[in-house]
Amino acid sequence: MERSRPFVIMSAAMSIDGKIATKNGDSKLSSKQDLVRLHRMRANVDAILVGKNTVEVDDPLLTVRYTKGKNPVRIILDSKAQIKPRSKILKTAHIIPTIIAVSKNAPKKNLARLDKYPVEVMVIGDNKIDLRKLLVVLKKRGIKTVLAEGGGTMNWEMVNRRLVDRLVITVTPYLVGGADAITLVEGTGFAKIQNAVKLKLRNVSRQKNELVLYYS
Ligand SMILES: NC(=O)c1ccc[n+]([C@@H]2O[C@H](COP(=O)([O-])OP(=O)(O)OC[C@H]3O[C@@H](n4cnc5c(N)ncnc54)[C@H](O)[C@@H]3O)[C@@H](O)[C@H]2O)c1
Ligand SMILES: Nc1nc(=O)c(N)c(NC[C@H](O)[C@H](O)[C@H](O)COP(=O)(O)O)[nH]1
C-alpha cells in the first residue's frame, strides 16, 4: 500500500560531541566534500524542510549549488510567520518555489507582510505546525521525498512523531562543547531508552576526517 506521506530523510552535520552548532549558532561543520554530498542529496529530493530558527540563524538558500541538479521546493516551519523580509529565502522566492508553513495563530500583520512575496503560505495546526498533516498535504501535491535539514527542535518533533524514514549524519572532527549549544535532537526527549527511536546502521562512509552514517 502506498504511504500517505512523503519519504523523510533527516540530515545534519554534527560535532563529535553531538552538537549541530556552537553556542553562538555557528553551524559550518561540513567540509567542502560533505557539502557536495549534501547538495547531491538535495538534487535527489522533491523538497527541503527546515525550522524557523535555522532560517533566522543561518540565513540559508537551500538550493543545489555544489553539483548540478534541480532545486527542491523549500519549506519553512514558521508558526507565527516571522521570517524576515531580508532573508535570502524571501529574496529568492521568485526563482525557487517556496512554501511557508504557518499555524492558525499566525498574527495577521505578519501574514500581510508575506503577501508581498511569491511564496505559498500553508496554514496547518493551531500553535505549532502539525508535521504529519503537513506531510500528507505535501504528498497530495506530488512531493514524494523530503529532506529534513534541521535544526534540533524540528528534528525532535520529527523523531518524536516517528516521521523519520532515513537518517544521514556526518560526524565532523570537532569538539564544540557548550551546554546551550544545539544538539542533533532537542525537545523534551524520551525518558527511557526503551521508548527511544531505535534505528539500524545501514552504511558508513569515510571522507578524510569525517564519517557519514546512514541509518533507517
Ligand atoms: N549542522 C547542521 O546540520 C544544522 C542543520 C540545521 C540547523 N542547524 C543549526 O541549528 C540551530 C537552529 O536549531 P533550533 O533547534 O534552534 O531550531 P529549528 O531550526 O529546529 O527551528 C525551530 C522553530 O521552528 C518553528 N516550528 C514550527 N512548527 C514546528 C514544529 N512542528 N516542530 C518544530 N519546530 C517548529 C518554531 O518556531 C520552532 O521554534 C541553528 O544554530 C542552526 O545553525 C545546524
Ligand atoms: N549537512 C550539513 N552540514 C553543515 O555543516 C550544515 N551547517 C548543515 N546545515 C543545514 C541547514 O539547513 C543549513 O541552514 C544549510 O546547510 C545552509 O544552506 P545553504 O548552504 O545556504 O543552502 N547541514
mmCIF file of C-alpha atoms and ligand atoms in Angstrom:
data_model
loop_
_atom_site.group_PDB
_atom_site.id
_atom_site.type_symbol
_atom_site.label_atom_id
_atom_site.label_comp_id
_atom_site.label_asym_id
_atom_site.label_seq_id
_atom_site.Cartn_x
_atom_site.Cartn_y
_atom_site.Cartn_z
ATOM 1 C CA MET A 1 0.000 0.000 0.000
ATOM 2 C CA GLU A 2 1.309 3.447 -0.860
ATOM 3 C CA ARG A 3 2.057 5.557 2.190
ATOM 4 C CA SER A 4 0.097 8.760 2.751
ATOM 5 C CA ARG A 5 3.160 10.924 3.365
ATOM 6 C CA PRO A 6 6.488 11.506 1.616
ATOM 7 C CA PHE A 7 9.647 9.535 2.428
ATOM 8 C CA VAL A 8 11.529 11.632 5.005
ATOM 9 C CA ILE A 9 15.318 11.806 5.171
ATOM 10 C CA MET A 10 16.684 13.611 8.211
ATOM 11 C CA SER A 11 20.092 15.150 7.527
ATOM 12 C CA ALA A 12 22.633 17.006 9.633
ATOM 13 C CA ALA A 13 26.306 17.518 10.311
ATOM 14 C CA MET A 14 27.303 17.250 13.939
ATOM 15 C CA SER A 15 30.449 17.606 16.003
ATOM 16 C CA ILE A 16 31.922 14.513 17.671
ATOM 17 C CA ASP A 17 30.063 15.614 20.799
ATOM 18 C CA GLY A 18 26.712 15.752 19.023
ATOM 19 C CA LYS A 19 26.279 19.498 18.529
ATOM 20 C CA ILE A 20 24.910 20.860 15.265
ATOM 21 C CA ALA A 21 26.000 24.425 16.029
ATOM 22 C CA THR A 22 28.128 26.293 18.560
ATOM 23 C CA LYS A 23 26.516 28.227 21.394
ATOM 24 C CA ASN A 24 26.514 31.266 19.066
ATOM 25 C CA GLY A 25 24.799 29.370 16.279
ATOM 26 C CA ASP A 26 27.844 28.815 14.048
ATOM 27 C CA SER A 27 26.967 25.636 12.175
ATOM 28 C CA LYS A 28 29.601 25.487 9.450
ATOM 29 C CA LEU A 29 30.660 21.960 10.336
ATOM 30 C CA SER A 30 30.760 20.151 6.999
ATOM 31 C CA SER A 31 33.841 20.031 4.782
ATOM 32 C CA LYS A 32 33.553 21.094 1.139
ATOM 33 C CA GLN A 33 33.420 17.402 0.214
ATOM 34 C CA ASP A 34 30.498 16.888 2.571
ATOM 35 C CA LEU A 35 28.670 19.894 1.164
ATOM 36 C CA VAL A 36 28.997 18.391 -2.321
ATOM 37 C CA ARG A 37 27.491 15.172 -0.944
ATOM 38 C CA LEU A 38 24.698 17.180 0.760
ATOM 39 C CA HIS A 39 23.899 19.033 -2.442
ATOM 40 C CA ARG A 40 23.736 15.748 -4.381
ATOM 41 C CA MET A 41 21.199 14.608 -1.824
ATOM 42 C CA ARG A 42 19.267 17.886 -2.246
ATOM 43 C CA ALA A 43 19.202 17.353 -6.003
ATOM 44 C CA ASN A 44 17.541 13.979 -5.459
ATOM 45 C CA VAL A 45 14.615 15.076 -3.295
ATOM 46 C CA ASP A 46 11.411 16.952 -4.057
ATOM 47 C CA ALA A 47 11.526 19.270 -1.025
ATOM 48 C CA ILE A 48 13.777 20.563 1.767
ATOM 49 C CA LEU A 49 12.231 21.282 5.152
ATOM 50 C CA VAL A 50 13.783 23.463 7.890
ATOM 51 C CA GLY A 51 12.655 25.150 11.087
ATOM 52 C CA LYS A 52 12.298 28.900 11.571
ATOM 53 C CA ASN A 53 15.388 29.252 13.781
ATOM 54 C CA THR A 54 17.621 27.703 11.150
ATOM 55 C CA VAL A 55 16.469 30.351 8.685
ATOM 56 C CA GLU A 56 16.997 33.073 11.273
ATOM 57 C CA VAL A 57 20.483 31.938 12.312
ATOM 58 C CA ASP A 58 21.966 30.530 9.060
ATOM 59 C CA ASP A 59 20.069 32.648 6.520
ATOM 60 C CA PRO A 60 20.301 29.664 4.131
ATOM 61 C CA LEU A 61 19.486 29.455 0.441
ATOM 62 C CA LEU A 62 18.638 25.747 0.490
ATOM 63 C CA THR A 63 19.497 25.344 -3.175
ATOM 64 C CA VAL A 64 21.623 22.932 -5.215
ATOM 65 C CA ARG A 65 24.896 24.760 -5.856
ATOM 66 C CA TYR A 66 27.840 22.378 -5.395
ATOM 67 C CA THR A 67 26.580 19.976 -8.027
ATOM 68 C CA LYS A 68 24.228 20.117 -10.993
ATOM 69 C CA GLY A 69 20.589 19.399 -10.413
ATOM 70 C CA LYS A 70 17.132 20.699 -9.839
ATOM 71 C CA ASN A 71 16.375 22.827 -6.786
ATOM 72 C CA PRO A 72 13.849 21.192 -4.474
ATOM 73 C CA VAL A 73 10.857 23.124 -3.156
ATOM 74 C CA ARG A 74 11.837 24.914 0.073
ATOM 75 C CA ILE A 75 9.515 24.581 3.045
ATOM 76 C CA ILE A 76 9.920 26.604 6.238
ATOM 77 C CA LEU A 77 8.152 25.772 9.523
ATOM 78 C CA ASP A 78 7.270 29.264 10.691
ATOM 79 C CA SER A 79 4.245 29.073 13.018
ATOM 80 C CA LYS A 80 3.976 32.818 13.576
ATOM 81 C CA ALA A 81 5.077 33.892 10.077
ATOM 82 C CA GLN A 82 8.124 35.658 11.480
ATOM 83 C CA ILE A 83 10.525 35.121 8.580
ATOM 84 C CA LYS A 84 12.448 38.344 7.915
ATOM 85 C CA PRO A 85 11.929 40.227 4.623
ATOM 86 C CA ARG A 86 15.707 40.481 4.261
ATOM 87 C CA SER A 87 16.159 36.682 4.428
ATOM 88 C CA LYS A 88 17.692 35.033 1.363
ATOM 89 C CA ILE A 89 14.717 32.666 1.267
ATOM 90 C CA LEU A 90 12.244 35.510 0.670
ATOM 91 C CA LYS A 91 14.624 37.398 -1.602
ATOM 92 C CA THR A 92 14.954 34.379 -3.912
ATOM 93 C CA ALA A 93 11.343 33.208 -3.738
ATOM 94 C CA HIS A 94 10.659 34.450 -7.269
ATOM 95 C CA ILE A 95 13.177 31.906 -8.621
ATOM 96 C CA ILE A 96 12.775 28.938 -6.253
ATOM 97 C CA PRO A 97 9.383 27.574 -5.218
ATOM 98 C CA THR A 98 8.932 28.292 -1.515
ATOM 99 C CA ILE A 99 6.295 27.270 0.990
ATOM 100 C CA ILE A 100 5.964 28.995 4.362
ATOM 101 C CA ALA A 101 4.017 26.749 6.731
ATOM 102 C CA VAL A 102 2.275 28.800 9.409
ATOM 103 C CA SER A 103 -0.215 27.959 12.143
ATOM 104 C CA LYS A 104 -3.757 29.240 12.611
ATOM 105 C CA ASN A 105 -2.414 31.614 15.264
ATOM 106 C CA ALA A 106 -0.034 33.472 12.966
ATOM 107 C CA PRO A 107 -0.554 37.224 13.513
ATOM 108 C CA LYS A 108 -2.443 38.892 10.624
ATOM 109 C CA LYS A 109 0.195 41.615 10.467
ATOM 110 C CA ASN A 110 2.930 39.063 9.743
ATOM 111 C CA LEU A 111 0.798 37.250 7.172
ATOM 112 C CA ALA A 112 0.134 40.561 5.401
ATOM 113 C CA ARG A 113 3.901 41.101 5.178
ATOM 114 C CA LEU A 114 4.244 37.744 3.407
ATOM 115 C CA ASP A 115 1.628 38.787 0.822
ATOM 116 C CA LYS A 116 4.311 40.787 -0.936
ATOM 117 C CA TYR A 117 6.378 37.715 -1.716
ATOM 118 C CA PRO A 118 5.728 34.971 -4.267
ATOM 119 C CA VAL A 119 5.576 32.271 -1.592
ATOM 120 C CA GLU A 120 2.814 29.842 -0.831
ATOM 121 C CA VAL A 121 1.510 30.166 2.717
ATOM 122 C CA MET A 122 0.098 26.910 4.119
ATOM 123 C CA VAL A 123 -1.923 27.125 7.328
ATOM 124 C CA ILE A 124 -1.530 23.870 9.267
ATOM 125 C CA GLY A 125 -2.002 23.331 13.009
ATOM 126 C CA ASP A 126 -3.128 25.533 15.884
ATOM 127 C CA ASN A 127 0.130 26.600 17.567
ATOM 128 C CA LYS A 128 2.957 24.513 16.214
ATOM 129 C CA ILE A 129 2.761 23.227 12.672
ATOM 130 C CA ASP A 130 1.157 19.780 12.610
ATOM 131 C CA LEU A 131 4.006 17.946 10.867
ATOM 132 C CA ARG A 132 2.083 14.821 9.950
ATOM 133 C CA LYS A 133 -0.707 16.879 8.385
ATOM 134 C CA LEU A 134 1.827 18.987 6.521
ATOM 135 C CA LEU A 135 3.488 15.878 5.097
ATOM 136 C CA VAL A 136 0.154 14.416 3.997
ATOM 137 C CA VAL A 137 -0.712 17.662 2.189
ATOM 138 C CA LEU A 138 2.715 17.677 0.527
ATOM 139 C CA LYS A 139 2.256 14.108 -0.672
ATOM 140 C CA LYS A 140 -1.079 15.044 -2.258
ATOM 141 C CA ARG A 141 0.846 17.762 -4.144
ATOM 142 C CA GLY A 142 3.206 15.182 -5.609
ATOM 143 C CA ILE A 143 6.094 15.655 -3.148
ATOM 144 C CA LYS A 144 7.402 12.123 -2.659
ATOM 145 C CA THR A 145 10.676 12.789 -0.819
ATOM 146 C CA VAL A 146 11.544 15.377 1.823
ATOM 147 C CA LEU A 147 14.996 16.237 3.151
ATOM 148 C CA ALA A 148 14.598 17.484 6.727
ATOM 149 C CA GLU A 149 17.664 19.667 7.354
ATOM 150 C CA GLY A 150 17.009 20.673 10.965
ATOM 151 C CA GLY A 151 17.559 22.248 13.357
ATOM 152 C CA GLY A 152 17.426 20.309 16.594
ATOM 153 C CA THR A 153 13.949 21.452 17.627
ATOM 154 C CA MET A 154 12.380 20.378 14.355
ATOM 155 C CA ASN A 155 14.390 17.146 14.476
ATOM 156 C CA TRP A 156 12.839 16.300 17.842
ATOM 157 C CA GLU A 157 9.320 16.829 16.503
ATOM 158 C CA MET A 158 10.089 14.547 13.554
ATOM 159 C CA VAL A 159 11.681 11.879 15.756
ATOM 160 C CA ASN A 160 9.000 12.044 18.448
ATOM 161 C CA ARG A 161 6.279 11.604 15.832
ATOM 162 C CA ARG A 162 8.180 8.750 14.201
ATOM 163 C CA LEU A 163 8.315 10.587 10.890
ATOM 164 C CA VAL A 164 11.953 9.810 10.031
ATOM 165 C CA ASP A 165 12.493 7.105 7.424
ATOM 166 C CA ARG A 166 16.227 7.593 6.916
ATOM 167 C CA LEU A 167 18.877 9.451 8.886
ATOM 168 C CA VAL A 168 22.077 10.708 7.266
ATOM 169 C CA ILE A 169 24.540 12.161 9.764
ATOM 170 C CA THR A 170 28.011 13.495 9.113
ATOM 171 C CA VAL A 171 30.261 13.251 12.143
ATOM 172 C CA THR A 172 32.679 16.155 11.694
ATOM 173 C CA PRO A 173 36.030 16.291 13.536
ATOM 174 C CA TYR A 174 35.147 18.940 16.098
ATOM 175 C CA LEU A 175 34.573 19.020 19.831
ATOM 176 C CA VAL A 176 32.348 22.028 20.359
ATOM 177 C CA GLY A 177 31.039 21.805 23.926
ATOM 178 C CA GLY A 178 28.573 24.204 25.477
ATOM 179 C CA ALA A 179 25.563 23.059 27.460
ATOM 180 C CA ASP A 180 23.430 25.504 25.469
ATOM 181 C CA ALA A 181 24.788 24.597 22.038
ATOM 182 C CA ILE A 182 22.064 22.961 19.923
ATOM 183 C CA THR A 183 22.351 19.187 19.633
ATOM 184 C CA LEU A 184 21.136 16.914 16.843
ATOM 185 C CA VAL A 185 17.821 16.305 18.591
ATOM 186 C CA GLU A 186 16.496 18.830 21.115
ATOM 187 C CA GLY A 187 12.980 18.975 22.648
ATOM 188 C CA THR A 188 11.901 17.148 25.782
ATOM 189 C CA GLY A 189 13.454 13.842 24.789
ATOM 190 C CA PHE A 190 12.480 10.325 25.812
ATOM 191 C CA ALA A 191 12.766 9.311 29.457
ATOM 192 C CA LYS A 192 13.595 5.680 28.768
ATOM 193 C CA ILE A 193 15.820 4.045 26.163
ATOM 194 C CA GLN A 194 13.012 1.533 25.779
ATOM 195 C CA ASN A 195 10.850 4.343 24.332
ATOM 196 C CA ALA A 196 13.598 5.959 22.262
ATOM 197 C CA VAL A 197 13.639 5.656 18.487
ATOM 198 C CA LYS A 198 15.983 2.795 17.580
ATOM 199 C CA LEU A 199 17.451 2.654 14.098
ATOM 200 C CA LYS A 200 19.610 0.270 12.157
ATOM 201 C CA LEU A 201 23.020 1.332 10.899
ATOM 202 C CA ARG A 202 22.841 0.608 7.159
ATOM 203 C CA ASN A 203 26.052 2.118 5.852
ATOM 204 C CA VAL A 204 29.145 4.081 6.887
ATOM 205 C CA SER A 205 31.405 6.023 4.582
ATOM 206 C CA ARG A 206 34.596 7.838 5.429
ATOM 207 C CA GLN A 207 35.564 11.150 3.841
ATOM 208 C CA LYS A 208 39.014 12.020 5.178
ATOM 209 C CA ASN A 209 38.260 13.307 8.706
ATOM 210 C CA GLU A 210 34.517 12.774 8.564
ATOM 211 C CA LEU A 211 32.201 9.814 8.836
ATOM 212 C CA VAL A 212 28.853 9.726 7.088
ATOM 213 C CA LEU A 213 26.403 7.445 8.874
ATOM 214 C CA TYR A 214 23.286 6.104 7.202
ATOM 215 C CA TYR A 215 20.536 4.786 9.471
ATOM 216 C CA SER A 216 16.969 3.727 8.814
HETATM 217 N N1 LIG B 1 24.755 21.303 11.482
HETATM 218 C C1 LIG B 1 23.598 21.091 10.936
HETATM 219 O O1 LIG B 1 23.429 20.117 10.217
HETATM 220 C C2 LIG B 1 22.468 22.048 11.186
HETATM 221 C C3 LIG B 1 21.300 21.893 10.451
HETATM 222 C C4 LIG B 1 20.239 22.776 10.687
HETATM 223 C C5 LIG B 1 20.350 23.742 11.669
HETATM 224 N N2 LIG B 1 21.488 23.852 12.374
HETATM 225 C C6 LIG B 1 21.593 24.846 13.461
HETATM 226 O O2 LIG B 1 20.533 24.613 14.381
HETATM 227 C C7 LIG B 1 20.163 25.832 15.002
HETATM 228 C C8 LIG B 1 18.654 26.009 14.943
HETATM 229 O O3 LIG B 1 18.015 24.931 15.554
HETATM 230 P P1 LIG B 1 16.812 25.135 16.568
HETATM 231 O O4 LIG B 1 16.609 23.867 17.289
HETATM 232 O O5 LIG B 1 17.046 26.356 17.393
HETATM 233 O O6 LIG B 1 15.563 25.476 15.667
HETATM 234 P P2 LIG B 1 14.848 24.914 14.343
HETATM 235 O O7 LIG B 1 15.598 25.354 13.154
HETATM 236 O O8 LIG B 1 14.531 23.478 14.510
HETATM 237 O O9 LIG B 1 13.501 25.769 14.363
HETATM 238 C C9 LIG B 1 12.562 25.545 15.366
HETATM 239 C C10 LIG B 1 11.416 26.522 15.245
HETATM 240 O O10 LIG B 1 10.590 26.189 14.132
HETATM 241 C C11 LIG B 1 9.247 26.549 14.417
HETATM 242 N N3 LIG B 1 8.315 25.407 14.278
HETATM 243 C C12 LIG B 1 7.056 25.490 13.819
HETATM 244 N N4 LIG B 1 6.452 24.306 13.830
HETATM 245 C C13 LIG B 1 7.323 23.430 14.315
HETATM 246 C C14 LIG B 1 7.233 22.057 14.575
HETATM 247 N N5 LIG B 1 6.151 21.334 14.309
HETATM 248 N N6 LIG B 1 8.312 21.464 15.076
HETATM 249 C C15 LIG B 1 9.419 22.165 15.325
HETATM 250 N N7 LIG B 1 9.575 23.486 15.122
HETATM 251 C C16 LIG B 1 8.512 24.128 14.608
HETATM 252 C C17 LIG B 1 9.211 27.067 15.836
HETATM 253 O O11 LIG B 1 9.274 28.476 15.773
HETATM 254 C C18 LIG B 1 10.487 26.499 16.437
HETATM 255 O O12 LIG B 1 10.967 27.270 17.485
HETATM 256 C C19 LIG B 1 20.920 26.925 14.272
HETATM 257 O O13 LIG B 1 22.022 27.335 15.054
HETATM 258 C C20 LIG B 1 21.402 26.260 13.010
HETATM 259 O O14 LIG B 1 22.633 26.822 12.582
HETATM 260 C C21 LIG B 1 22.556 23.032 12.152
HETATM 261 N N1 LIG B 2 24.917 18.735 6.282
HETATM 262 C C1 LIG B 2 25.069 19.952 6.825
HETATM 263 N N2 LIG B 2 26.307 20.388 7.126
HETATM 264 C C2 LIG B 2 26.503 21.595 7.723
HETATM 265 O O1 LIG B 2 27.659 21.962 8.016
HETATM 266 C C3 LIG B 2 25.383 22.422 7.988
HETATM 267 N N3 LIG B 2 25.534 23.639 8.572
HETATM 268 C C4 LIG B 2 24.117 21.944 7.635
HETATM 269 N N4 LIG B 2 23.032 22.719 7.871
HETATM 270 C C5 LIG B 2 21.761 22.518 7.211
HETATM 271 C C6 LIG B 2 20.956 23.768 7.315
HETATM 272 O O2 LIG B 2 19.755 23.643 6.595
HETATM 273 C C7 LIG B 2 21.737 24.994 6.825
HETATM 274 O O3 LIG B 2 20.939 26.080 7.021
HETATM 275 C C8 LIG B 2 22.134 24.870 5.399
HETATM 276 O O4 LIG B 2 23.131 23.892 5.222
HETATM 277 C C9 LIG B 2 22.675 26.132 4.748
HETATM 278 O O5 LIG B 2 22.180 26.033 3.446
HETATM 279 P P1 LIG B 2 22.751 26.833 2.223
HETATM 280 O O6 LIG B 2 24.211 26.494 2.121
HETATM 281 O O7 LIG B 2 22.542 28.290 2.481
HETATM 282 O O8 LIG B 2 21.947 26.325 1.054
HETATM 283 N N5 LIG B 2 23.980 20.706 7.084
#
